[in-house]
Amino acid sequence: MAKNLLDVRNLSIHYKIQGGWVYAVDDVSFTLEKGETMGLVGESGCGKTTTGYGITQLLASNAYLKEGSKVIFDGKDFVQMSTVPSKEYKGYRKIVEYHPEMREYRWKRISMIFQGAMNAFNPVFKVGDQIIEAIKAHEDVTDEEARKRVEELYKLVGIPVDRIDNYPHEYSGGMKQRAMIAMALALNPDLIIADEPTTALDVVTQDRILGEMAKLQKREKVAMILITHDVSVVAEMAHKIAVMYAGHLVETGTTRQVFKETAHPYMEALLAAFPNIKKEKKERLKAIPGSPPDLANPPKGCRFAPRCPYAKDICLEEEPPVVEVAPGHYSKCHFAEELYGELGGGESNE
Amino acid sequence: MSEENNDVVIRVRNLKKYFELHAGMFKFWGEPIYVKAVDGIDFDIHKGEILGLVGESGCGKTTTGRLLTRLEDPTEGNILFEGEDIAKLKGKELKSYRRNVQMIFQDPYESLNPRFTVQKTVMEPLIIHGIGESYDERVEMVIKALEDAELRPAEEYLDRFPHELSGGQRQRVAIARALVLRPKFIVADEPVSMLDVSIRAGVMNLMLDLRDKYNIPFLFITHDIAVSRYMSDKMAVMYLGKIVEMADSDEIVFNPMHPYTKALISAVPVPDPDHKHGRVQIKGEIPSPINLPPGCRFWPRCPYAKKGICDVKEPPLVEVEPGHYVACHFAEQLAAGELETGEEAKEVIEESEKIES
Ligand SMILES: Nc1ncnc2c1ncn2[C@@H]1O[C@H](COP(=O)(O)OP(=O)(O)OP(=O)(O)O)[C@@H](O)[C@H]1O
Ligand SMILES: Nc1ncnc2c1ncn2[C@@H]1O[C@H](COP(=O)(O)OP(=O)(O)OP(=O)(O)O)[C@@H](O)[C@H]1O
Ligand code: SF4
Ligand code: SF4
Ligand SMILES: [Mg+2]
Ligand SMILES: [Mg+2]
């Protein structure tokens, strides 16, 4: 087995709010190999961004990691490195805000495309200059060398090189998004965490940018965590998938496993609710009853239980374990074994 | 489209909306500058029919919806509602038209007044239009509308405020508010775009059920073509203020003819890892609707464009096959699969294929 580039184990991130906690990410574990793309998919507010940014510890100041959380990147545990036990809250760790070593990792080895990043460029500076500055801040290169790198990156992501000296407002939304990708690649990272990189874009532009990202990812052998609420985007882009619901990873596996041999009732329900444009016959979509829980007050037991058609008494009482239903395929469900092979993810997408 | 059919609820002919831009960034003394948001469109919507209006951001979908509900005054053209032209109605007559035509918006957070209870929100249109003999009768009508929107038991929702509802419930309140007037036509502008997948399906099914129950026709506006295919019987594809193709939804999805529609459909991601999607590449990005290219407004991006034709003459929307309308000079050849790509475009296609492999 190849050595994992990233090994996230029992990661729990809670936000302190007045009168309690938001249990945004709870006991999340997954691994990522070099050059692999993982889709992190789930609905609004389920904890995707918190998980993604939790890897590089770029979190709001009211975020705390639970003791026992591990984020091991290339052998180094970021949690041990850049958090300290909280003085106020027992059993929690607090992030050290300015940790020089963590900062180096953040830029040079892991880069991030932020949700809503289209507006991340400073409007008063030329786009190209901003990327050049980022390179120079972390590498000992001359202006010319950095500019040459930017030119290569522009070619790579498909922006005409003569647009380097334009200001952000002179770029279309799609171009800004591509420039963000160029920025993310500027320091040859080992891992890119892309949070909804195409969500605000039109479908033609989205398709083009996803195509470019897939090509780059293959060529540069960079690993990627693609965060999105759109299951069709992960179906096209990802080698493996982690499905998140209400702060828990409920199913993880290869893309084929998760789509074709669906092992968790939530993923089954999600697929049945999602329109597939290429399906021969139009079939009635199935809505999931109710709505996701408030993470300040999650239900006891399985967090999907109030909406799950297979729920039994135990589901309301005990948090389900993570069960490996097939090699590398995990489901967090009390009845994972029984339901495996019975769920309708596969047929619903023939 | 010209055939007479007394099932037609809405008939749109040569409808235009030009917005005049004022000073600021576009200072050109003397000559006013226009955004041709909607530039001569035609379609019919029949009783009980859902027409999906799709296209990329800025192509004119919302403006079309606002014209049909007369939230916007047309620059030119006709909107026939049950045979009567309402494009220029004013005052009282406009108010009585508005009673028949309702709009549902994208953002249920913005379209509901945060200080109104559900009851007040849904009752307001009844008061505006003076419907219902008594308060009790109006409450009855509100309850009926909430039940139609599947907010049951309705009584439990009456006193709630928007912030006490989930996103899906809010959109159902907006639907109830539209329904309470028993409209003869509904324009829904991206009504599910803000909703999460698990909730979206329920709201979409609700609208399909209401159509079936009351035979209300819809103009269903969305940028999401998979959603449009699910919701609509027919689809119209817009590009820069024009309808470039219109046909049955399945026909648009499985047999698109216009080069733009082909590209659009091929770009839609499919939730199936076995689906191999071939990309139909188009170059560049949508030009500004202020400086429209001459001729076919798609030609600067079209892989089939022919110099001397496409960049000179604007193609009309013609019926290429029964019920299938395409606005392209080469629609017939495209339908027969006989069209060659132009020289310049060949390069684009070859290059993109090279990268692909
Ligand atoms: N700083 C914060 N303080 C308190 N709660 C927070 C904070 N940031 C996020 N949350 C809450 O944590 C949960 C997870 O949020 P997160 O942004 O990770 O979700 P997400 O899956 O990325 O959602 P979206 O798809 O909307 O981007 C949500 O319930 C959110 O309201
Ligand atoms: N009041 C206005 N004044 C000037 N221009 C306008 C006005 N309303 C719309 N436009 C312009 O008209 C064009 C069509 O806009 P419209 O909102 O109809 O597009 P749309 O297809 O609904 O886009 P989206 O998918 O982003 O909602 C755009 O170029 C827009 O900027
Ligand atoms: S543990 Fe129970 S409630 Fe949760 S997904 Fe499994 S069957 Fe459903
Ligand atoms: S008219 Fe010409 S440019 Fe326009 S879509 Fe047809 S082939 Fe392309
Ligand atoms: Mg997020
Ligand atoms: Mg719009």
CSV table of N, CA and C in Angstrom, one decimal, chain A residues 56-58 78 81-82 96-111 137-138 187:
chain,number,residue,atom,x,y,z
A,56,THR,N,-5.6,22.5,7.7
A,56,THR,CA,-4.5,23.5,7.8
A,56,THR,C,-4.7,24.4,9.0
A,57,GLN,N,-5.7,24.1,9.8
A,57,GLN,CA,-5.9,24.8,11.1
A,57,GLN,C,-6.2,26.3,10.8
A,58,LEU,N,-6.9,26.6,9.7
A,58,LEU,CA,-7.3,27.9,9.4
A,58,LEU,C,-8.7,28.1,9.8
A,78,PHE,N,-0.1,17.8,12.5
A,78,PHE,CA,-0.4,19.2,12.6
A,78,PHE,C,-1.1,19.6,14.0
A,81,MET,N,1.5,19.9,16.5
A,81,MET,CA,2.4,21.0,16.1
A,81,MET,C,1.8,22.3,16.5
A,82,SER,N,0.6,22.5,16.1
A,82,SER,CA,0.1,23.9,16.2
A,82,SER,C,-1.1,24.1,17.1
A,96,VAL,N,-2.9,27.6,17.8
A,96,VAL,CA,-1.9,28.7,18.0
A,96,VAL,C,-2.0,29.5,16.7
A,97,GLU,N,-2.4,30.8,16.8
A,97,GLU,CA,-2.7,31.5,15.6
A,97,GLU,C,-1.5,31.7,14.7
A,98,TYR,N,-0.4,32.2,15.2
A,98,TYR,CA,0.7,32.5,14.3
A,98,TYR,C,1.8,31.4,14.5
A,99,HIS,N,1.6,30.3,13.9
A,99,HIS,CA,2.6,29.3,14.1
A,99,HIS,C,3.5,29.2,12.8
A,100,PRO,N,4.8,29.6,12.9
A,100,PRO,CA,5.6,29.8,11.7
A,100,PRO,C,5.7,28.5,10.9
A,101,GLU,N,5.8,27.4,11.5
A,101,GLU,CA,6.0,26.2,10.8
A,101,GLU,C,4.7,25.8,10.0
A,102,MET,N,3.6,26.0,10.7
A,102,MET,CA,2.3,25.7,10.1
A,102,MET,C,2.1,26.7,8.8
A,103,ARG,N,2.5,27.9,9.0
A,103,ARG,CA,2.4,28.8,7.9
A,103,ARG,C,3.2,28.4,6.7
A,104,GLU,N,4.3,27.8,6.9
A,104,GLU,CA,5.1,27.3,5.8
A,104,GLU,C,4.4,26.2,5.1
A,105,TYR,N,3.8,25.3,5.9
A,105,TYR,CA,3.1,24.2,5.3
A,105,TYR,C,1.9,24.7,4.5
A,106,ARG,N,1.2,25.6,5.0
A,106,ARG,CA,0.0,26.2,4.4
A,106,ARG,C,0.3,26.7,3.0
A,107,TRP,N,1.4,27.4,2.9
A,107,TRP,CA,1.6,27.9,1.5
A,107,TRP,C,2.3,27.0,0.6
A,108,LYS,N,3.4,26.4,1.1
A,108,LYS,CA,4.3,25.7,0.2
A,108,LYS,C,3.8,24.3,-0.1
A,109,ARG,N,3.2,23.6,0.8
A,109,ARG,CA,2.8,22.2,0.5
A,109,ARG,C,1.3,22.0,0.4
A,110,ILE,N,0.6,22.9,1.0
A,110,ILE,CA,-0.9,22.7,0.9
A,110,ILE,C,-1.4,24.1,0.5
A,111,SER,N,-2.2,24.1,-0.6
A,111,SER,CA,-2.8,25.4,-0.9
A,111,SER,C,-4.3,25.3,-1.0
A,137,ALA,N,7.3,35.7,-1.7
A,137,ALA,CA,7.2,35.6,-0.3
A,137,ALA,C,7.7,34.3,0.3
A,138,HIS,N,7.6,33.3,-0.5
A,138,HIS,CA,7.9,31.9,0.0
A,138,HIS,C,9.1,31.3,-0.7
A,187,LEU,N,3.1,27.4,-5.9
A,187,LEU,CA,4.2,26.9,-5.2
A,187,LEU,C,4.4,25.4,-5.2
